[in-house]
Amino acid sequence: FNGIIPPMPWFGMDIGGTLSKLVFFEPKDAISEKTEDETQLMSNVTKYLTKNSAYGKSGHRDAHQQMDNVKICNRIGTLHFIRFPTSEMNNFLELAKRKGMAASVSTVCATGGGAFKFEENFKNELNLKLCKCDELDSLIRGLLFTVASNNNECYFWSQCTEDEQCSTQEYTFQYNKYPFIVVNIGSGVSVLAVYGPNNYKRISGTSIGGGTFLGLCSLLTGCNTFEEAIELAANGDNTKVDKLVRDIYGGSYSRFGLPGELVASSFGHMNSKEKRAQVSREDLARATLVTITNNIASIARMCALNERIDRVCFVGNFLRVNPISMKLLSHAMDYWSNGSQKAIFLNHEGYFGAIGCLLSFDE
Ligand code: ADP
């Protein structure tokens, strides 16, 4: 932007492989140099976006994540958070056109693969030019800004061995201390090592991520939504599906410190016809969730060990409404590192790319 701040309204959009995330800044200060036009256009857009919590059939505003009193480019205001499935992009464009949004918006900062894939659609259907940003730059910028703006952004799960006692606690993240690791679990997974505000590298990744969980779970259980998949998993038992160390040893494999309850072979029981006849959709959903999560935990742990970094932040929408995975990640990091590595979670889990993108003109 070369130091030029675009006119309001300010948007940041992260168009991912599964979900599109939209962040909108609503100014709350009384800055006098607002023009009549700006005020009118803003009030139309603001009214529509902030008075509703559902847009069309599949758009949602996450009101619980709204951030008040944030300062961007010397303006004070509220950040609003909206998401919809990327598969609904055509309906989104149509709605935006119908509500006259395009007429009132000059620039939209966009990131994620969809900023490239849908660039022409924005141009042709809304006459909107997307200002494209890199998704990992945006992720880190958004994360650092959010942690610096919100004292209570970060938390961890304590005592995750005893399920009933396992609970969240606020974590004071010293965001100005480096390095730390970010594991972004979206449709796929990226692992980044962050050494400074403008210094990070992508150290690893895996295609076995949140999209894999939802895809496999849909195949195995016939579920239709992520929420349904998580609900099924919450009521299932993965030990009916997975082969444990104790199923093989009769107990633990103590010489190498492997407890009997540890999964030795994910889905290892499913080669048996009898075992297959005994499993429920819930058990299959739970086993899918545990398999994907433990695999991510393994990769995260090895990355942290390799880089000699002990703080690991887990973000991305796979962790939305998903305490089972957060507890598993926390336990795995703690247990296998003898307490030296720490799993940290953030309240705005899936929105950092969109936030960082909105901030791109504030550099
Ligand atoms: P991406 O940018 O690749 O779309 P996200 O961080 O938005 O990644 O995470 C997408 C993942 O989040 C999905 O693969 C799924 O596991 C999970 N998820 C959480 N909520 C939903 C939802 N409402 N619809 C679909 N997937 C969801």
mmCIF file of C-alpha atoms and ligand atoms in Angstrom:
data_model
loop_
_atom_site.group_PDB
_atom_site.id
_atom_site.type_symbol
_atom_site.label_atom_id
_atom_site.label_comp_id
_atom_site.label_asym_id
_atom_site.label_seq_id
_atom_site.Cartn_x
_atom_site.Cartn_y
_atom_site.Cartn_z
ATOM 1 C CA PHE A 1 0.000 0.000 0.000
ATOM 2 C CA ASN A 2 3.080 2.247 0.171
ATOM 3 C CA GLY A 3 1.882 3.907 3.347
ATOM 4 C CA ILE A 4 -1.543 4.828 1.917
ATOM 5 C CA ILE A 5 -4.372 3.700 4.150
ATOM 6 C CA PRO A 6 -7.395 2.563 2.120
ATOM 7 C CA PRO A 7 -10.811 4.063 2.905
ATOM 8 C CA MET A 8 -13.170 2.200 5.239
ATOM 9 C CA PRO A 9 -14.625 -0.379 5.484
ATOM 10 C CA TRP A 10 -11.608 -2.582 6.128
ATOM 11 C CA PHE A 11 -11.839 -6.282 5.463
ATOM 12 C CA GLY A 12 -9.403 -9.164 5.630
ATOM 13 C CA MET A 13 -10.294 -12.455 3.993
ATOM 14 C CA ASP A 14 -8.643 -15.865 4.194
ATOM 15 C CA ILE A 15 -10.072 -18.182 1.534
ATOM 16 C CA GLY A 16 -8.966 -21.650 2.620
ATOM 17 C CA GLY A 17 -9.369 -25.134 1.204
ATOM 18 C CA THR A 18 -12.431 -25.763 3.383
ATOM 19 C CA LEU A 19 -13.502 -22.533 5.104
ATOM 20 C CA SER A 20 -13.434 -18.872 4.142
ATOM 21 C CA LYS A 21 -12.761 -16.533 7.028
ATOM 22 C CA LEU A 22 -13.775 -12.855 6.872
ATOM 23 C CA VAL A 23 -12.671 -10.235 9.404
ATOM 24 C CA PHE A 24 -14.306 -6.817 9.437
ATOM 25 C CA PHE A 25 -13.151 -3.700 11.329
ATOM 26 C CA GLU A 26 -15.911 -1.465 12.684
ATOM 27 C CA PRO A 27 -14.503 1.903 13.833
ATOM 28 C CA LYS A 28 -15.881 3.033 17.188
ATOM 29 C CA ASP A 29 -13.993 6.293 17.601
ATOM 30 C CA ALA A 30 -15.393 9.652 16.509
ATOM 31 C CA ILE A 31 -12.876 10.771 13.977
ATOM 32 C CA SER A 32 -14.112 13.983 12.390
ATOM 33 C CA GLU A 33 -12.522 13.724 8.980
ATOM 34 C CA LYS A 34 -14.928 10.964 7.959
ATOM 35 C CA THR A 35 -16.705 12.069 4.789
ATOM 36 C CA GLU A 36 -20.488 11.936 4.425
ATOM 37 C CA ASP A 37 -20.162 9.149 1.875
ATOM 38 C CA GLU A 38 -17.872 7.104 4.063
ATOM 39 C CA THR A 39 -20.329 7.388 6.958
ATOM 40 C CA GLN A 40 -23.320 6.317 4.866
ATOM 41 C CA LEU A 41 -21.587 3.386 3.183
ATOM 42 C CA MET A 42 -20.076 2.241 6.437
ATOM 43 C CA SER A 43 -23.364 2.323 8.241
ATOM 44 C CA ASN A 44 -25.033 0.136 5.572
ATOM 45 C CA VAL A 45 -22.287 -2.476 5.650
ATOM 46 C CA THR A 46 -21.928 -2.306 9.427
ATOM 47 C CA LYS A 47 -25.646 -2.671 10.027
ATOM 48 C CA TYR A 48 -25.938 -5.739 7.859
ATOM 49 C CA LEU A 49 -22.852 -7.468 9.237
ATOM 50 C CA THR A 50 -23.245 -6.646 12.914
ATOM 51 C CA LYS A 51 -27.025 -6.957 13.309
ATOM 52 C CA ASN A 52 -27.058 -10.529 12.002
ATOM 53 C CA SER A 53 -25.263 -13.650 13.107
ATOM 54 C CA ALA A 54 -26.254 -15.781 10.095
ATOM 55 C CA TYR A 55 -25.831 -14.824 6.435
ATOM 56 C CA GLY A 56 -27.603 -16.811 3.756
ATOM 57 C CA LYS A 57 -27.719 -20.541 4.524
ATOM 58 C CA SER A 58 -24.135 -21.139 5.541
ATOM 59 C CA GLY A 59 -22.473 -17.917 6.753
ATOM 60 C CA HIS A 60 -21.914 -17.532 10.509
ATOM 61 C CA ARG A 61 -20.633 -14.708 12.640
ATOM 62 C CA ASP A 62 -18.646 -15.920 15.641
ATOM 63 C CA ALA A 63 -19.941 -13.299 18.079
ATOM 64 C CA HIS A 64 -18.064 -14.886 20.997
ATOM 65 C CA GLN A 65 -14.779 -14.104 19.232
ATOM 66 C CA GLN A 66 -15.499 -10.412 18.598
ATOM 67 C CA MET A 67 -12.555 -8.211 19.675
ATOM 68 C CA ASP A 68 -13.375 -4.776 21.116
ATOM 69 C CA ASN A 69 -11.084 -1.770 21.546
ATOM 70 C CA VAL A 70 -8.470 -2.823 19.033
ATOM 71 C CA LYS A 71 -6.205 -0.221 17.520
ATOM 72 C CA ILE A 72 -5.398 -0.433 13.815
ATOM 73 C CA CYS A 73 -3.800 2.452 11.910
ATOM 74 C CA ASN A 74 -4.550 4.801 14.813
ATOM 75 C CA ARG A 75 -8.245 3.965 14.688
ATOM 76 C CA ILE A 76 -10.035 2.279 17.586
ATOM 77 C CA GLY A 77 -12.785 -0.198 16.866
ATOM 78 C CA THR A 78 -14.190 -3.707 16.943
ATOM 79 C CA LEU A 79 -13.136 -6.704 14.893
ATOM 80 C CA HIS A 80 -15.961 -8.996 13.767
ATOM 81 C CA PHE A 81 -15.421 -12.597 12.661
ATOM 82 C CA ILE A 82 -17.415 -14.376 9.965
ATOM 83 C CA ARG A 83 -16.924 -17.769 8.279
ATOM 84 C CA PHE A 84 -18.585 -19.788 5.514
ATOM 85 C CA PRO A 85 -17.657 -22.921 3.557
ATOM 86 C CA THR A 86 -15.410 -22.075 0.586
ATOM 87 C CA SER A 87 -17.679 -24.332 -1.517
ATOM 88 C CA GLU A 88 -20.361 -21.625 -1.079
ATOM 89 C CA MET A 89 -18.223 -18.900 -2.673
ATOM 90 C CA ASN A 90 -20.671 -18.334 -5.532
ATOM 91 C CA ASN A 91 -23.524 -17.731 -3.104
ATOM 92 C CA PHE A 92 -21.299 -15.408 -1.076
ATOM 93 C CA LEU A 93 -20.469 -13.344 -4.158
ATOM 94 C CA GLU A 94 -24.128 -13.157 -5.093
ATOM 95 C CA LEU A 95 -25.141 -12.064 -1.584
ATOM 96 C CA ALA A 96 -22.383 -9.445 -1.452
ATOM 97 C CA LYS A 97 -23.647 -8.090 -4.771
ATOM 98 C CA ARG A 98 -27.278 -8.079 -3.643
ATOM 99 C CA LYS A 99 -26.442 -6.251 -0.400
ATOM 100 C CA GLY A 100 -24.536 -3.612 -2.307
ATOM 101 C CA MET A 101 -21.324 -4.416 -0.480
ATOM 102 C CA ALA A 102 -19.187 -4.209 -3.557
ATOM 103 C CA ALA A 103 -20.282 -0.654 -4.285
ATOM 104 C CA SER A 104 -19.158 0.460 -0.850
ATOM 105 C CA VAL A 105 -15.891 -1.420 -0.632
ATOM 106 C CA SER A 106 -12.841 -0.352 -2.549
ATOM 107 C CA THR A 107 -10.257 -2.901 -1.509
ATOM 108 C CA VAL A 108 -10.369 -6.325 0.056
ATOM 109 C CA CYS A 109 -7.166 -7.846 1.333
ATOM 110 C CA ALA A 110 -7.265 -11.571 0.688
ATOM 111 C CA THR A 111 -5.058 -14.527 1.435
ATOM 112 C CA GLY A 112 -5.224 -18.326 1.205
ATOM 113 C CA GLY A 113 -5.298 -20.317 -2.015
ATOM 114 C CA GLY A 114 -8.735 -18.901 -2.829
ATOM 115 C CA ALA A 115 -7.300 -15.386 -3.181
ATOM 116 C CA PHE A 116 -5.723 -16.724 -6.386
ATOM 117 C CA LYS A 117 -8.405 -19.198 -7.405
ATOM 118 C CA PHE A 118 -11.314 -16.726 -7.080
ATOM 119 C CA GLU A 119 -9.503 -13.525 -8.089
ATOM 120 C CA GLU A 120 -11.315 -13.372 -11.444
ATOM 121 C CA ASN A 121 -14.720 -14.038 -9.845
ATOM 122 C CA PHE A 122 -14.287 -11.070 -7.485
ATOM 123 C CA LYS A 123 -13.274 -8.918 -10.427
ATOM 124 C CA ASN A 124 -16.050 -10.001 -12.791
ATOM 125 C CA GLU A 125 -18.931 -10.341 -10.360
ATOM 126 C CA LEU A 126 -18.210 -7.578 -7.839
ATOM 127 C CA ASN A 127 -15.779 -5.379 -9.722
ATOM 128 C CA LEU A 128 -13.497 -5.797 -6.714
ATOM 129 C CA LYS A 129 -9.762 -5.983 -6.864
ATOM 130 C CA LEU A 130 -8.249 -8.344 -4.333
ATOM 131 C CA CYS A 131 -5.057 -7.217 -2.683
ATOM 132 C CA LYS A 132 -3.300 -10.548 -2.249
ATOM 133 C CA CYS A 133 -1.108 -11.414 0.755
ATOM 134 C CA ASP A 134 0.918 -14.504 1.547
ATOM 135 C CA GLU A 135 -0.982 -16.837 3.879
ATOM 136 C CA LEU A 136 1.867 -17.743 6.224
ATOM 137 C CA ASP A 137 3.049 -14.101 6.537
ATOM 138 C CA SER A 138 -0.571 -13.224 7.356
ATOM 139 C CA LEU A 139 -0.901 -16.063 9.863
ATOM 140 C CA ILE A 140 2.131 -14.944 11.878
ATOM 141 C CA ARG A 141 1.259 -11.228 11.655
ATOM 142 C CA GLY A 142 -2.323 -11.941 12.789
ATOM 143 C CA LEU A 143 -1.216 -14.212 15.613
ATOM 144 C CA LEU A 144 1.345 -11.741 17.011
ATOM 145 C CA PHE A 145 -1.146 -8.854 16.787
ATOM 146 C CA THR A 146 -3.922 -10.822 18.515
ATOM 147 C CA VAL A 147 -1.721 -12.087 21.335
ATOM 148 C CA ALA A 148 -0.379 -8.545 21.895
ATOM 149 C CA SER A 149 -3.936 -7.069 21.881
ATOM 150 C CA ASN A 150 -5.625 -9.666 24.142
ATOM 151 C CA ASN A 151 -4.238 -10.575 27.546
ATOM 152 C CA ASN A 152 -6.400 -13.663 27.733
ATOM 153 C CA GLU A 153 -5.850 -15.006 24.202
ATOM 154 C CA CYS A 154 -3.780 -18.073 25.130
ATOM 155 C CA TYR A 155 -4.544 -21.073 27.291
ATOM 156 C CA PHE A 156 -3.340 -24.578 28.003
ATOM 157 C CA TRP A 157 -4.915 -27.795 29.253
ATOM 158 C CA SER A 158 -3.670 -28.928 32.623
ATOM 159 C CA GLN A 159 -3.604 -32.463 34.085
ATOM 160 C CA CYS A 160 -4.582 -34.147 30.857
ATOM 161 C CA THR A 161 -3.855 -37.657 32.097
ATOM 162 C CA GLU A 162 -6.930 -37.574 34.377
ATOM 163 C CA ASP A 163 -9.769 -36.811 31.992
ATOM 164 C CA GLU A 164 -12.212 -35.497 34.644
ATOM 165 C CA GLN A 165 -9.633 -33.140 36.107
ATOM 166 C CA CYS A 166 -8.388 -31.898 32.747
ATOM 167 C CA SER A 167 -9.293 -28.216 32.371
ATOM 168 C CA THR A 168 -8.158 -25.051 30.606
ATOM 169 C CA GLN A 169 -6.028 -22.391 32.265
ATOM 170 C CA GLU A 170 -5.011 -18.979 31.018
ATOM 171 C CA TYR A 171 -1.453 -18.887 29.697
ATOM 172 C CA THR A 172 0.632 -15.728 29.684
ATOM 173 C CA PHE A 173 2.375 -16.024 26.371
ATOM 174 C CA GLN A 174 5.520 -13.938 26.182
ATOM 175 C CA TYR A 175 4.980 -13.188 22.531
ATOM 176 C CA ASN A 176 7.971 -10.904 22.346
ATOM 177 C CA LYS A 177 10.220 -13.784 23.344
ATOM 178 C CA TYR A 178 11.370 -16.041 20.532
ATOM 179 C CA PRO A 179 11.485 -18.719 19.247
ATOM 180 C CA PHE A 180 8.229 -20.643 19.282
ATOM 181 C CA ILE A 181 6.506 -23.119 16.975
ATOM 182 C CA VAL A 182 3.132 -22.691 15.262
ATOM 183 C CA VAL A 183 1.240 -25.770 14.081
ATOM 184 C CA ASN A 184 -1.611 -24.654 11.816
ATOM 185 C CA ILE A 185 -4.169 -27.459 11.475
ATOM 186 C CA GLY A 186 -6.513 -26.544 8.640
ATOM 187 C CA SER A 187 -7.488 -28.837 5.758
ATOM 188 C CA GLY A 188 -3.791 -29.788 5.757
ATOM 189 C CA VAL A 189 -1.093 -28.948 8.300
ATOM 190 C CA SER A 190 1.837 -26.484 8.248
ATOM 191 C CA VAL A 191 4.513 -26.310 10.947
ATOM 192 C CA LEU A 192 6.400 -23.020 11.324
ATOM 193 C CA ALA A 193 9.310 -22.035 13.540
ATOM 194 C CA VAL A 194 9.081 -18.342 14.487
ATOM 195 C CA TYR A 195 12.358 -16.620 15.420
ATOM 196 C CA GLY A 196 11.227 -12.987 15.363
ATOM 197 C CA PRO A 197 8.338 -10.776 14.177
ATOM 198 C CA ASN A 198 9.554 -10.940 10.576
ATOM 199 C CA ASN A 199 11.608 -14.059 10.770
ATOM 200 C CA TYR A 200 10.070 -17.494 10.450
ATOM 201 C CA LYS A 201 10.448 -20.611 8.346
ATOM 202 C CA ARG A 202 8.098 -23.401 7.360
ATOM 203 C CA ILE A 203 9.835 -26.447 8.772
ATOM 204 C CA SER A 204 7.337 -29.202 8.062
ATOM 205 C CA GLY A 205 3.819 -30.105 7.100
ATOM 206 C CA THR A 206 1.515 -33.009 6.399
ATOM 207 C CA SER A 207 -1.440 -33.576 4.116
ATOM 208 C CA ILE A 208 -3.051 -35.600 6.907
ATOM 209 C CA GLY A 209 -5.000 -32.811 8.610
ATOM 210 C CA GLY A 210 -8.478 -31.532 9.415
ATOM 211 C CA GLY A 211 -9.683 -32.240 5.879
ATOM 212 C CA THR A 212 -8.533 -35.840 6.231
ATOM 213 C CA PHE A 213 -10.431 -36.219 9.507
ATOM 214 C CA LEU A 214 -13.646 -34.867 8.003
ATOM 215 C CA GLY A 215 -13.209 -36.837 4.763
ATOM 216 C CA LEU A 216 -12.496 -40.185 6.409
ATOM 217 C CA CYS A 217 -15.122 -39.666 9.082
ATOM 218 C CA SER A 218 -17.757 -38.891 6.449
ATOM 219 C CA LEU A 219 -16.809 -42.071 4.557
ATOM 220 C CA LEU A 220 -16.862 -44.264 7.667
ATOM 221 C CA THR A 221 -19.912 -42.874 9.471
ATOM 222 C CA GLY A 222 -21.987 -41.080 6.833
ATOM 223 C CA CYS A 223 -21.897 -37.893 8.928
ATOM 224 C CA ASN A 224 -22.649 -34.617 7.150
ATOM 225 C CA THR A 225 -20.915 -31.875 9.130
ATOM 226 C CA PHE A 226 -17.792 -31.250 11.204
ATOM 227 C CA GLU A 227 -19.955 -30.599 14.269
ATOM 228 C CA GLU A 228 -21.681 -33.966 13.782
ATOM 229 C CA ALA A 229 -18.328 -35.742 13.365
ATOM 230 C CA ILE A 230 -17.076 -34.233 16.651
ATOM 231 C CA GLU A 231 -20.323 -35.121 18.438
ATOM 232 C CA LEU A 232 -20.047 -38.744 17.264
ATOM 233 C CA ALA A 233 -16.400 -38.896 18.356
ATOM 234 C CA ALA A 234 -17.304 -37.541 21.797
ATOM 235 C CA ASN A 235 -19.575 -40.560 22.329
ATOM 236 C CA GLY A 236 -17.277 -43.209 20.883
ATOM 237 C CA ASP A 237 -14.483 -45.492 22.111
ATOM 238 C CA ASN A 238 -11.389 -45.784 19.909
ATOM 239 C CA THR A 239 -10.105 -48.857 21.775
ATOM 240 C CA LYS A 240 -12.803 -50.894 19.949
ATOM 241 C CA VAL A 241 -11.129 -49.917 16.670
ATOM 242 C CA ASP A 242 -7.443 -49.447 17.491
ATOM 243 C CA LYS A 243 -5.087 -52.218 18.596
ATOM 244 C CA LEU A 244 -3.414 -51.240 21.863
ATOM 245 C CA VAL A 245 -0.052 -52.313 23.287
ATOM 246 C CA ARG A 246 -1.962 -54.416 25.838
ATOM 247 C CA ASP A 247 -3.860 -56.223 23.049
ATOM 248 C CA ILE A 248 -0.465 -57.412 21.815
ATOM 249 C CA TYR A 249 1.570 -57.758 25.046
ATOM 250 C CA GLY A 250 -1.226 -58.491 27.506
ATOM 251 C CA GLY A 251 0.084 -55.478 29.444
ATOM 252 C CA SER A 252 2.690 -52.777 28.977
ATOM 253 C CA TYR A 253 5.941 -53.074 27.030
ATOM 254 C CA SER A 254 7.818 -51.747 30.017
ATOM 255 C CA ARG A 255 11.375 -52.169 28.757
ATOM 256 C CA PHE A 256 10.792 -49.282 26.363
ATOM 257 C CA GLY A 257 8.299 -47.413 28.529
ATOM 258 C CA LEU A 258 5.237 -48.161 26.421
ATOM 259 C CA PRO A 259 2.059 -48.285 28.551
ATOM 260 C CA GLY A 260 -0.592 -50.955 27.839
ATOM 261 C CA GLU A 261 -3.202 -48.273 26.984
ATOM 262 C CA LEU A 262 -1.054 -46.812 24.217
ATOM 263 C CA VAL A 263 -2.332 -47.296 20.652
ATOM 264 C CA ALA A 264 0.090 -49.673 18.949
ATOM 265 C CA SER A 265 -1.789 -49.856 15.655
ATOM 266 C CA SER A 266 -4.425 -47.319 14.621
ATOM 267 C CA PHE A 267 -7.493 -49.151 13.200
ATOM 268 C CA GLY A 268 -5.539 -52.368 13.914
ATOM 269 C CA HIS A 269 -8.656 -54.261 15.084
ATOM 270 C CA MET A 270 -10.524 -53.606 11.865
ATOM 271 C CA ASN A 271 -9.017 -56.508 9.928
ATOM 272 C CA SER A 272 -11.173 -58.810 12.069
ATOM 273 C CA LYS A 273 -14.734 -59.491 10.919
ATOM 274 C CA GLU A 274 -15.952 -60.006 14.510
ATOM 275 C CA LYS A 275 -14.436 -56.746 15.729
ATOM 276 C CA ARG A 276 -15.899 -54.918 12.750
ATOM 277 C CA ALA A 277 -19.344 -56.217 13.685
ATOM 278 C CA GLN A 278 -18.944 -54.746 17.176
ATOM 279 C CA VAL A 279 -17.973 -51.180 16.347
ATOM 280 C CA SER A 280 -20.379 -48.255 16.216
ATOM 281 C CA ARG A 281 -20.269 -45.088 14.085
ATOM 282 C CA GLU A 282 -19.238 -43.272 17.265
ATOM 283 C CA ASP A 283 -16.249 -45.616 17.793
ATOM 284 C CA LEU A 284 -15.131 -45.116 14.189
ATOM 285 C CA ALA A 285 -15.405 -41.323 14.489
ATOM 286 C CA ARG A 286 -13.386 -41.372 17.726
ATOM 287 C CA ALA A 287 -10.683 -43.601 16.208
ATOM 288 C CA THR A 288 -10.424 -41.330 13.170
ATOM 289 C CA LEU A 289 -10.047 -38.264 15.375
ATOM 290 C CA VAL A 290 -7.460 -39.948 17.616
ATOM 291 C CA THR A 291 -5.448 -41.276 14.643
ATOM 292 C CA ILE A 292 -5.206 -37.900 12.886
ATOM 293 C CA THR A 293 -4.525 -35.992 16.114
ATOM 294 C CA ASN A 294 -1.789 -38.340 17.369
ATOM 295 C CA ASN A 295 -0.066 -38.213 14.002
ATOM 296 C CA ILE A 296 -0.006 -34.408 14.143
ATOM 297 C CA ALA A 297 1.263 -34.558 17.743
ATOM 298 C CA SER A 298 4.150 -36.809 16.645
ATOM 299 C CA ILE A 299 5.179 -34.432 13.872
ATOM 300 C CA ALA A 300 4.879 -31.390 16.162
ATOM 301 C CA ARG A 301 6.984 -33.086 18.824
ATOM 302 C CA MET A 302 9.745 -34.041 16.410
ATOM 303 C CA CYS A 303 9.809 -30.521 14.941
ATOM 304 C CA ALA A 304 10.049 -28.976 18.421
ATOM 305 C CA LEU A 305 12.831 -31.383 19.346
ATOM 306 C CA ASN A 306 14.786 -30.772 16.130
ATOM 307 C CA GLU A 307 14.582 -27.003 16.500
ATOM 308 C CA ARG A 308 15.157 -27.158 20.282
ATOM 309 C CA ILE A 309 12.005 -25.122 20.887
ATOM 310 C CA ASP A 310 9.690 -25.915 23.798
ATOM 311 C CA ARG A 311 6.604 -23.694 23.197
ATOM 312 C CA VAL A 312 4.232 -25.020 20.548
ATOM 313 C CA CYS A 313 1.102 -23.041 19.543
ATOM 314 C CA PHE A 314 -1.639 -25.106 17.912
ATOM 315 C CA VAL A 315 -4.064 -23.125 15.718
ATOM 316 C CA GLY A 316 -6.479 -23.711 12.809
ATOM 317 C CA ASN A 317 -10.157 -24.577 12.624
ATOM 318 C CA PHE A 318 -9.595 -28.309 13.173
ATOM 319 C CA LEU A 319 -9.432 -27.311 16.859
ATOM 320 C CA ARG A 320 -12.853 -25.546 16.727
ATOM 321 C CA VAL A 321 -15.274 -27.126 19.217
ATOM 322 C CA ASN A 322 -12.753 -29.940 19.550
ATOM 323 C CA PRO A 323 -11.531 -30.402 23.149
ATOM 324 C CA ILE A 324 -10.774 -34.087 22.494
ATOM 325 C CA SER A 325 -7.951 -33.199 20.094
ATOM 326 C CA MET A 326 -6.639 -30.360 22.266
ATOM 327 C CA LYS A 327 -6.414 -32.689 25.283
ATOM 328 C CA LEU A 328 -4.719 -35.406 23.216
ATOM 329 C CA LEU A 329 -2.178 -32.933 21.794
ATOM 330 C CA SER A 330 -1.490 -31.545 25.290
ATOM 331 C CA HIS A 331 -1.015 -34.986 26.764
ATOM 332 C CA ALA A 332 1.186 -36.230 23.925
ATOM 333 C CA MET A 333 3.474 -33.172 24.029
ATOM 334 C CA ASP A 334 3.791 -33.329 27.807
ATOM 335 C CA TYR A 335 4.173 -37.100 28.169
ATOM 336 C CA TRP A 336 6.672 -37.834 25.417
ATOM 337 C CA SER A 337 8.863 -34.812 26.230
ATOM 338 C CA ASN A 338 8.879 -35.536 29.979
ATOM 339 C CA GLY A 339 7.157 -32.220 30.549
ATOM 340 C CA SER A 340 9.639 -30.076 28.642
ATOM 341 C CA GLN A 341 7.402 -29.175 25.676
ATOM 342 C CA LYS A 342 4.196 -27.197 26.132
ATOM 343 C CA ALA A 343 1.069 -27.198 23.959
ATOM 344 C CA ILE A 344 -0.537 -23.725 23.817
ATOM 345 C CA PHE A 345 -3.951 -22.903 22.293
ATOM 346 C CA LEU A 346 -5.451 -19.586 21.163
ATOM 347 C CA ASN A 347 -9.047 -18.369 21.331
ATOM 348 C CA HIS A 348 -9.138 -17.011 17.771
ATOM 349 C CA GLU A 349 -7.902 -20.400 16.523
ATOM 350 C CA GLY A 350 -8.808 -20.209 12.810
ATOM 351 C CA TYR A 351 -8.849 -16.450 12.186
ATOM 352 C CA PHE A 352 -5.186 -15.377 12.302
ATOM 353 C CA GLY A 353 -4.663 -15.493 8.539
ATOM 354 C CA ALA A 354 -7.653 -13.199 7.972
ATOM 355 C CA ILE A 355 -6.601 -10.834 10.792
ATOM 356 C CA GLY A 356 -3.027 -10.638 9.488
ATOM 357 C CA CYS A 357 -4.341 -9.949 6.021
ATOM 358 C CA LEU A 358 -6.486 -7.042 7.241
ATOM 359 C CA LEU A 359 -3.393 -5.627 8.962
ATOM 360 C CA SER A 360 -1.293 -5.756 5.825
ATOM 361 C CA PHE A 361 -1.719 -2.026 5.095
ATOM 362 C CA ASP A 362 -0.653 -1.143 8.658
ATOM 363 C CA GLU A 363 2.959 -2.183 8.050
HETATM 364 P P1 ADP B 1 -8.483 -24.095 5.549
HETATM 365 O O1 ADP B 1 -7.894 -22.716 5.489
HETATM 366 O O2 ADP B 1 -7.642 -25.135 4.879
HETATM 367 O O3 ADP B 1 -9.922 -24.137 5.139
HETATM 368 P P2 ADP B 1 -9.146 -24.070 8.432
HETATM 369 O O4 ADP B 1 -8.137 -23.608 9.446
HETATM 370 O O5 ADP B 1 -10.299 -23.180 8.174
HETATM 371 O O6 ADP B 1 -8.371 -24.493 7.110
HETATM 372 O O7 ADP B 1 -9.648 -25.489 8.945
HETATM 373 C C1 ADP B 1 -10.446 -26.350 8.165
HETATM 374 C C2 ADP B 1 -10.762 -27.574 9.002
HETATM 375 O O8 ADP B 1 -11.482 -27.180 10.171
HETATM 376 C C3 ADP B 1 -11.641 -28.583 8.334
HETATM 377 O O9 ADP B 1 -10.883 -29.509 7.563
HETATM 378 C C4 ADP B 1 -12.331 -29.269 9.506
HETATM 379 O O10 ADP B 1 -11.506 -30.291 10.036
HETATM 380 C C5 ADP B 1 -12.407 -28.170 10.548
HETATM 381 N N1 ADP B 1 -13.708 -27.494 10.686
HETATM 382 C C6 ADP B 1 -14.087 -26.798 11.795
HETATM 383 N N2 ADP B 1 -15.301 -26.287 11.642
HETATM 384 C C7 ADP B 1 -15.747 -26.636 10.412
HETATM 385 C C8 ADP B 1 -16.959 -26.385 9.677
HETATM 386 N N3 ADP B 1 -17.981 -25.700 10.199
HETATM 387 N N4 ADP B 1 -17.034 -26.891 8.426
HETATM 388 C C9 ADP B 1 -16.037 -27.600 7.890
HETATM 389 N N5 ADP B 1 -14.875 -27.868 8.530
HETATM 390 C C10 ADP B 1 -14.713 -27.398 9.788
#
